[in-house]
CSV table of C-alpha atoms in Angstrom, one decimal:
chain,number,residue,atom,x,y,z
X,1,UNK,CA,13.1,18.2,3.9
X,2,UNK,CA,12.9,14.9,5.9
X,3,UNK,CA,12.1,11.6,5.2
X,4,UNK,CA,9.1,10.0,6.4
X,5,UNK,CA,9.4,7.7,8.7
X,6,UNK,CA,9.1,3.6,7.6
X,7,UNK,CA,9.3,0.3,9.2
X,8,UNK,CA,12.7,-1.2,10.0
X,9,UNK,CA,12.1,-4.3,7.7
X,10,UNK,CA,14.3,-6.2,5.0
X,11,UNK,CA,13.7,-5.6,1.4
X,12,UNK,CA,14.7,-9.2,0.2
X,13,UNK,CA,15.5,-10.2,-3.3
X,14,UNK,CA,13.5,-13.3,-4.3
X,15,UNK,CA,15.1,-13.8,-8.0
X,16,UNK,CA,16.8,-12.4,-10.2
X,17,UNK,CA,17.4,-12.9,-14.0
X,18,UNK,CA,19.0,-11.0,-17.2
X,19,UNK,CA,15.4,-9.2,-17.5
X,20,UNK,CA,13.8,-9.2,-13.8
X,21,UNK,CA,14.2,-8.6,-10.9
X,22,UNK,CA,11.9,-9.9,-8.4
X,23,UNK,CA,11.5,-8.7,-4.3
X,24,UNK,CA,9.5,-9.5,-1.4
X,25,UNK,CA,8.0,-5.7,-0.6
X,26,UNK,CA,8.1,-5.1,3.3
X,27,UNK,CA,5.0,-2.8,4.3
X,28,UNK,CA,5.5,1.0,4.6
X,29,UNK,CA,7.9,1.3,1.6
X,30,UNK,CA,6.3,3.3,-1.5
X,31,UNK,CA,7.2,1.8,-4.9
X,32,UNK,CA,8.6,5.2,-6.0
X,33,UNK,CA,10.0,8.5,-5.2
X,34,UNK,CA,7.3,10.2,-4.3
X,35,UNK,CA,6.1,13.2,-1.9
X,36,UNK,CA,8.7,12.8,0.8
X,37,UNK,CA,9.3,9.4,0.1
X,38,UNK,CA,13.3,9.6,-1.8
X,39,UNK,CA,15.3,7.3,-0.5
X,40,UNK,CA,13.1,5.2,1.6
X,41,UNK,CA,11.2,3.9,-1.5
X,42,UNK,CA,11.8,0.3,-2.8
X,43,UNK,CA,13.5,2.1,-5.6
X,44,UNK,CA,15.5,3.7,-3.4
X,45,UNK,CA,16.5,0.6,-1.6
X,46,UNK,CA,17.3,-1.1,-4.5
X,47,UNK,CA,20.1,1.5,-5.5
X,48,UNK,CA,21.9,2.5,-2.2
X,49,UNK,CA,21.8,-1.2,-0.6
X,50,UNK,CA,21.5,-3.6,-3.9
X,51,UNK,CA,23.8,-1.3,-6.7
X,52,UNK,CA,20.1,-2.1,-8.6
X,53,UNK,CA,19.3,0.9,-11.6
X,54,UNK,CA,17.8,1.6,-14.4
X,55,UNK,CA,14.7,-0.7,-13.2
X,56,UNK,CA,11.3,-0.3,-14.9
X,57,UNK,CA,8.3,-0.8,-12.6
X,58,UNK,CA,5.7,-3.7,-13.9
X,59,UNK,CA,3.0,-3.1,-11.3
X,60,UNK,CA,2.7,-1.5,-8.2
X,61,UNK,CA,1.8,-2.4,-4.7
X,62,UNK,CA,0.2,0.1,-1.9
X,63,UNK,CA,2.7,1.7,0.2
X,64,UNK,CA,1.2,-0.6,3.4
X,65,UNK,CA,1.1,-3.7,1.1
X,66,UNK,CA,3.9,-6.2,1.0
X,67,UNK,CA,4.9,-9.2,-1.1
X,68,UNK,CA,5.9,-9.9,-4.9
X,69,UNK,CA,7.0,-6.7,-7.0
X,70,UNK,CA,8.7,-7.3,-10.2
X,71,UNK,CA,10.8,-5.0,-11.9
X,72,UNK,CA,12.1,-5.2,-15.8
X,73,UNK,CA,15.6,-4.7,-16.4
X,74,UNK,CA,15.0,-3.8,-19.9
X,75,UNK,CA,12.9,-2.0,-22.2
X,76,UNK,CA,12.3,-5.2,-24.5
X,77,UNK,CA,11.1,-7.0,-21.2
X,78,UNK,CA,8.7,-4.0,-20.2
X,79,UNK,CA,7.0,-4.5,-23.4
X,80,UNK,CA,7.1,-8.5,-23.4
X,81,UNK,CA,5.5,-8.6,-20.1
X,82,UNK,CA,3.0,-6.1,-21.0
X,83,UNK,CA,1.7,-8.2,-23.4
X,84,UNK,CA,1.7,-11.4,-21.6
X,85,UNK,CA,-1.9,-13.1,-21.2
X,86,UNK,CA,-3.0,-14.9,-18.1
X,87,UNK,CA,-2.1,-13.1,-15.7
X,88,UNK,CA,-2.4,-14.5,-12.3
X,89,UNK,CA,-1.7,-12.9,-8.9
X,90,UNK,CA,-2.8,-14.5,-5.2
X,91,UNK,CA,-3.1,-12.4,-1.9
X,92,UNK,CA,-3.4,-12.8,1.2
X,93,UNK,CA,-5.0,-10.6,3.8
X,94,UNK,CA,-6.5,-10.2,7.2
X,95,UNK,CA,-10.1,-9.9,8.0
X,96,UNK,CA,-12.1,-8.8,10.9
X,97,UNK,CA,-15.0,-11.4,12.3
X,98,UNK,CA,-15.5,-15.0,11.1
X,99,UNK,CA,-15.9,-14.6,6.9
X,100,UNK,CA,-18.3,-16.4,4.8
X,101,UNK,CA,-20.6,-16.8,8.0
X,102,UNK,CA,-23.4,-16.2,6.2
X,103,UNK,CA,-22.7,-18.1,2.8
X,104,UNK,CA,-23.0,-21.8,2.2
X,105,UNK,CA,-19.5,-22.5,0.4
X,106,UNK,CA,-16.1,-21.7,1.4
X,107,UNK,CA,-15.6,-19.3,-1.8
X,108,UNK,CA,-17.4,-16.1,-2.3
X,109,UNK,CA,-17.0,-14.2,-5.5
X,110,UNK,CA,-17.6,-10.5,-6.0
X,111,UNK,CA,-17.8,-8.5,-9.5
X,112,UNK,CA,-19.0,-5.3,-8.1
X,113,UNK,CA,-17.3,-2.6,-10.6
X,114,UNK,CA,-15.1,0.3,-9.1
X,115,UNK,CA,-14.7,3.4,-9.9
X,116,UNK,CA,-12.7,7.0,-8.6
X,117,UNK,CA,-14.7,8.5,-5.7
X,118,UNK,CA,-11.7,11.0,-4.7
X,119,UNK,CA,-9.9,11.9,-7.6
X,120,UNK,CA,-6.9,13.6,-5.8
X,121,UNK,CA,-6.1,10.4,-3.4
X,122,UNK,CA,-6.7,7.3,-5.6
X,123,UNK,CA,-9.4,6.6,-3.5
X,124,UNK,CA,-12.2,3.9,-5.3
X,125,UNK,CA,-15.6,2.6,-4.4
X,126,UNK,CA,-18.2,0.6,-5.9
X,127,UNK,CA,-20.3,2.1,-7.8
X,128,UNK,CA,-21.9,1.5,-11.1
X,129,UNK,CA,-20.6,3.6,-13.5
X,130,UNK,CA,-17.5,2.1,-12.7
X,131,UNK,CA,-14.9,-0.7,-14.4
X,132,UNK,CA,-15.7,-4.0,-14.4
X,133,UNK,CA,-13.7,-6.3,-11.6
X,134,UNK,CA,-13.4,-9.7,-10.3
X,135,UNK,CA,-12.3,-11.3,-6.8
X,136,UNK,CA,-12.5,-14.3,-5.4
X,137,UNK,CA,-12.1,-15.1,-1.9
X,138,UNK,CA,-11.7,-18.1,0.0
X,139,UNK,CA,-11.4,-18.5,3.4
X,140,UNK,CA,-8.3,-20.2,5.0
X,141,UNK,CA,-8.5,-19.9,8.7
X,142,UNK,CA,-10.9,-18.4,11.5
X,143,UNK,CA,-10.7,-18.1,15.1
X,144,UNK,CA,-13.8,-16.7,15.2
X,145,UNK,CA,-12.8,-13.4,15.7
X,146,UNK,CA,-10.8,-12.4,12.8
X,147,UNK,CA,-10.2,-14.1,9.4
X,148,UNK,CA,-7.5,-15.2,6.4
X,149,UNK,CA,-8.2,-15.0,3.3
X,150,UNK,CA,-6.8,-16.5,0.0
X,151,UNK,CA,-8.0,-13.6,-2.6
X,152,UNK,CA,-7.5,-14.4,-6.4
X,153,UNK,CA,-7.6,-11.5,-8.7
X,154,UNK,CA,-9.3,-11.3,-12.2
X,155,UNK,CA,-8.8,-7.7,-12.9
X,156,UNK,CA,-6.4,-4.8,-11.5
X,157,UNK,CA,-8.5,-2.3,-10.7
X,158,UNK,CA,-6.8,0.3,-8.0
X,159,UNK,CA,-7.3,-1.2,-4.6
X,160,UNK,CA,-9.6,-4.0,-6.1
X,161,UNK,CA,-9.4,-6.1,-2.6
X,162,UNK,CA,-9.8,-3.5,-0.4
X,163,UNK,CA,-12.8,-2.2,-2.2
X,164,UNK,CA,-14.5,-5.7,-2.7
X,165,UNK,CA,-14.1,-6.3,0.7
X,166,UNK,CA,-15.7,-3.6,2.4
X,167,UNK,CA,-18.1,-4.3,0.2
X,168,UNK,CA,-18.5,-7.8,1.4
X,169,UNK,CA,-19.0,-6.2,4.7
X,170,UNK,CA,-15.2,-7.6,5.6
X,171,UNK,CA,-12.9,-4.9,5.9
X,172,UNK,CA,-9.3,-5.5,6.1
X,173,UNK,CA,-7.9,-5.2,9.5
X,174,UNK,CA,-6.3,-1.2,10.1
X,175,UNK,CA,-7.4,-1.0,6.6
X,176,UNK,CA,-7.4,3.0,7.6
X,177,UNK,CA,-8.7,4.1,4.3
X,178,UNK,CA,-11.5,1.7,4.0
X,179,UNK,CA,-12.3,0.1,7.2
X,180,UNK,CA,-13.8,3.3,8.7
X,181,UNK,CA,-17.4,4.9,9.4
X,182,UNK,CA,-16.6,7.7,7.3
X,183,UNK,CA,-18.1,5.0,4.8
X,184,UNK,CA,-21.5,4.9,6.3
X,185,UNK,CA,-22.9,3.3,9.5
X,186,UNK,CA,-22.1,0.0,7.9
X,187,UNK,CA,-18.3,1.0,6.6
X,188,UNK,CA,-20.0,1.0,3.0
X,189,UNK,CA,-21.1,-3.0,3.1
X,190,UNK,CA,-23.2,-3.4,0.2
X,191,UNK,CA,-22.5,0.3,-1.3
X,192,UNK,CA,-25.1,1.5,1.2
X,193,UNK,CA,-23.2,5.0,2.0
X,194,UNK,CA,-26.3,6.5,3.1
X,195,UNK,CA,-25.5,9.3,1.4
X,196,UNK,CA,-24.5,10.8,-2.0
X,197,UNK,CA,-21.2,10.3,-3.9
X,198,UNK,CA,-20.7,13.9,-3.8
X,199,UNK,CA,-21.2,13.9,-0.1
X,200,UNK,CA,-19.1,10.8,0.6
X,201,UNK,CA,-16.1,12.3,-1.5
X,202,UNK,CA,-16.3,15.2,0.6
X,203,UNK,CA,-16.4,13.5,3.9
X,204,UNK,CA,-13.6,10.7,2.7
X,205,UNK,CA,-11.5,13.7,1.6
X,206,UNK,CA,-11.8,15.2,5.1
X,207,UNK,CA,-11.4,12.4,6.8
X,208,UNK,CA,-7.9,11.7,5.1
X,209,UNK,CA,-6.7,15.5,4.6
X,210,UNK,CA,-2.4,15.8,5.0
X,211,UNK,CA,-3.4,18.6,7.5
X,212,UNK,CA,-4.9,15.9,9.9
X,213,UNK,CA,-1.9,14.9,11.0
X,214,UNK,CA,-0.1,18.5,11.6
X,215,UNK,CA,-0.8,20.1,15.0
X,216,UNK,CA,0.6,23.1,16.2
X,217,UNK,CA,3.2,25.3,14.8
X,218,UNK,CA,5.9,26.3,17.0
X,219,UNK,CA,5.4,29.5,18.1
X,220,UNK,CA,9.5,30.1,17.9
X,221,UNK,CA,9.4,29.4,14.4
X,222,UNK,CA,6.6,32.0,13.5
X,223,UNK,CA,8.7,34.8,15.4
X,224,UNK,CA,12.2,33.4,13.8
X,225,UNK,CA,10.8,33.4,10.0
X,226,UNK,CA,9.5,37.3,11.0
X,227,UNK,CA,12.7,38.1,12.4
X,228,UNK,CA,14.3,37.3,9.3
X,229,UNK,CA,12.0,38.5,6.9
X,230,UNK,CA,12.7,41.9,8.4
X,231,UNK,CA,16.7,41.3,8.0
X,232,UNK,CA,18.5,42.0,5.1
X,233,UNK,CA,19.4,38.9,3.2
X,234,UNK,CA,23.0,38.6,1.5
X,235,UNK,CA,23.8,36.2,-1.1
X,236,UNK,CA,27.1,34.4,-1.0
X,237,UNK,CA,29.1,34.0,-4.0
X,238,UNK,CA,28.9,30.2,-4.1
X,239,UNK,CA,25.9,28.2,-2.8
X,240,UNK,CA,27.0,24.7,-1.4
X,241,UNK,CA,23.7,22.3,-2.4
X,242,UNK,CA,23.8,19.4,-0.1
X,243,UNK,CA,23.2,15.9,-1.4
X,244,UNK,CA,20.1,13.9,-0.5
X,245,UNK,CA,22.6,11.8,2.3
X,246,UNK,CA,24.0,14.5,3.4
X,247,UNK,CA,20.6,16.5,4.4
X,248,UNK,CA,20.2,17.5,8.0
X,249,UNK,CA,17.3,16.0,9.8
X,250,UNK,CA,16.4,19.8,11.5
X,251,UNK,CA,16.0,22.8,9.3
X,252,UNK,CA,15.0,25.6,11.0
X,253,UNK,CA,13.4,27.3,8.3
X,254,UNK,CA,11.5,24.5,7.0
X,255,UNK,CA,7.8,24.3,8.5
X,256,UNK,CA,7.7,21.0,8.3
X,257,UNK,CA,10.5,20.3,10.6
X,258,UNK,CA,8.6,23.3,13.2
X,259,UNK,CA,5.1,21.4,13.9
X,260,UNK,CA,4.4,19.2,16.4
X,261,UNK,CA,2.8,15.6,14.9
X,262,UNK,CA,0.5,13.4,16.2
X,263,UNK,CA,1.8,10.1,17.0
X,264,UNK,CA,1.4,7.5,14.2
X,265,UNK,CA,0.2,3.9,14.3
X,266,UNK,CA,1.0,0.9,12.9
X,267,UNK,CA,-1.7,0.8,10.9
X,268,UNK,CA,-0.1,4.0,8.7
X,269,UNK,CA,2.7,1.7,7.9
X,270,UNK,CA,1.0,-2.0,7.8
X,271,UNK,CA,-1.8,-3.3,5.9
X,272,UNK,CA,-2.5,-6.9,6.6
X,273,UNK,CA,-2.6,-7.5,2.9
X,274,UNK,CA,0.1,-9.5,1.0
X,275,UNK,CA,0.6,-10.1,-2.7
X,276,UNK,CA,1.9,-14.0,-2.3
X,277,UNK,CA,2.3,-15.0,-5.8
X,278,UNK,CA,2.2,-13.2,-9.0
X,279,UNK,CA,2.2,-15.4,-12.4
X,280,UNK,CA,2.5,-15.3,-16.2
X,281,UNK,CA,2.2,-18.3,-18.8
X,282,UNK,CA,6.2,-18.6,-18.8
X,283,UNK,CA,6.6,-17.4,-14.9
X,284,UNK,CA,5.9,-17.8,-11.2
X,285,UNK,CA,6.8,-16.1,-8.4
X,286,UNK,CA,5.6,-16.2,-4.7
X,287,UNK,CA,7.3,-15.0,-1.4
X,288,UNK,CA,7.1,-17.2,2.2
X,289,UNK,CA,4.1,-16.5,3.9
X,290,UNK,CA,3.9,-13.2,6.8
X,291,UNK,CA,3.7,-14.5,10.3
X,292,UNK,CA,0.3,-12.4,10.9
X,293,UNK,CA,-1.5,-15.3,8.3
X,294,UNK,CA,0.0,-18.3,9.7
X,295,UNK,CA,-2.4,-20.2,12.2
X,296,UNK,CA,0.0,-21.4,15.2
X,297,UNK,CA,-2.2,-24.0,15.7
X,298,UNK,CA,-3.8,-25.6,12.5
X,299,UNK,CA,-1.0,-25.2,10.9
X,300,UNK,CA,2.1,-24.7,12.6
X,301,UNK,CA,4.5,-25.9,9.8
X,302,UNK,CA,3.5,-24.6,7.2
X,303,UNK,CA,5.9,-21.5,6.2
X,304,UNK,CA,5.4,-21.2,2.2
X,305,UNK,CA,2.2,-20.9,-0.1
X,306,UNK,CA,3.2,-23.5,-1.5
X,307,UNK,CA,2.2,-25.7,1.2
X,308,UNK,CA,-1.5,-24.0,0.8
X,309,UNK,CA,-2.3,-26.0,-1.8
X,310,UNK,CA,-4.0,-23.1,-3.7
């Protein structure tokens, strides 16, 4: 089986203790092993270019998201750290048409609760049977066009920014998931689907189906895998199991290696959203900022959130 394809971008190592491990997530690179995500996985990083194991994941970010992800070294660490009070994490991310145009302040608040719409992707919305949650987002630069945004969270609900934001009638920028119609003439601003929950699901579902992205089967393949379903198969005596390195990038009995795929975007690897900073009451750590939320011309120096002043 191959790989999936991911950006060619550093995973950096921002610190590093007896109990954590802290990197700078580049987009594209799930957590975790997971579907055909093995070795190109910031997990997966860790061990074959850092000699990191044995890591225990304290939070997760989106596969598109970068910035802080903290690991613990230890089991006594998980624990501490799950226990910790005031907990504070700062993102950044990229918004489409000039925010807070139509609010008084520079801050905007939204505690809009979220809940599952489609069970089998993770995907959320808001509605009110849902948790409680808490963003607050404040505005750091506008060319009129397109947005950054300082967003402070108060909760962790699954995809808590990206949620409170199309709800804000902001989506993120290639936010593919939710910066779409599928969501209603209005991409869901203000929960106003214009439709039902059952009805959105469905169309959300179908919107963002694997088979989407698969086109034809070769036809060779189809008449190869008859072929040798009508040949007798032997069994050798010993069966050589290749290791994940040592895979071939063609297989062809594998269906996945025979279909012709669509051509991916960026915005399947790259969300403009970026966890900055992520803080405890004994801890703080926060990454450089990305060069898509610096403004060249208000602020050309300024390379580090610490220089935000937030």
């Amino acid at each position: 089986m191959r790989s999936k394809r991911v950006l060619d971008l550093p995973l950096n190592i921002i610190a590093e203790t007896n109990d954590l491990l802290v990197v700078n997530k580049p987009p594209s690179l799930p957590v975790h092993a997971c579907g055909q995500y093995a070795i190109h996985t910031v997990l997966g990083q860790l061990r074959y270019n850092h000699n990191r194991s044995g890591l225990r994941v304290l939070h997760r970010l989106d596969r598109t998201t970068s910035g802080v992800l903290l690991f613990a070294k230890n089991y006594e660490t998980d624990v501490e750290v799950f226990y910790l009070r005031n907990w504070a994490n700062q993102y950044l991310s990229h918004m489409i048409t000039e925010f807070l145009q139509f609010f008084s302040s520079e801050e905007v608040e939204c505690n809009e609760p979220i809940g599952v719409l489609v069970i089998s992707m993770g995907i959320q919305c808001v509605r009110a049977d849902g948790k409680p949650a808490r963003s607050l987002f404040k505005k750091l630069w506008s060319d009129g066009k397109r947005s950054v945004l300082s967003v402070k969270l108060y909760t962790g609900r699954t995809h808590q920014i990206r949620v409170h934001a199309q709800f804000l009638g902001y989506p993120i920028v290639g936010d593919q998931l939710y910066n779409s119609t599928v969501w209603g003439p209005q991409k869901g601003k203000g929960a106003e689907y214009c439709k039902s929950y059952s009805e959105l699901c469905d169309d959300v579902r179908n919107a963002h189906k694997c088979s989407n992205w698969h086109e034809t089967i070769d036809p060779e393949y189809e008449l190869r895998m008859a072929k040798m379903a009508d040949e007798e198969v032997t069994i050798p005596a010993t069966i050589h199991v290749p290791s994940v390195l040592d895979r071939p990038l063609y297989d062809p009995i594998c269906l996945n290696c025979n279909v012709v795929k669509r051509e991916v975007p960026r915005d399947h690897f790259q969300l403009y959203l970026h966890c900055l900073r992520y803080s405890t009451e004994k801890w703080s750590y926060s990454t450089p900022i990305p060069e898509w939320a610096i403004d060249a011309e208000q602020l050309p120096s300024m390379k580090h959130c610490d220089f935000l002043g937030i």
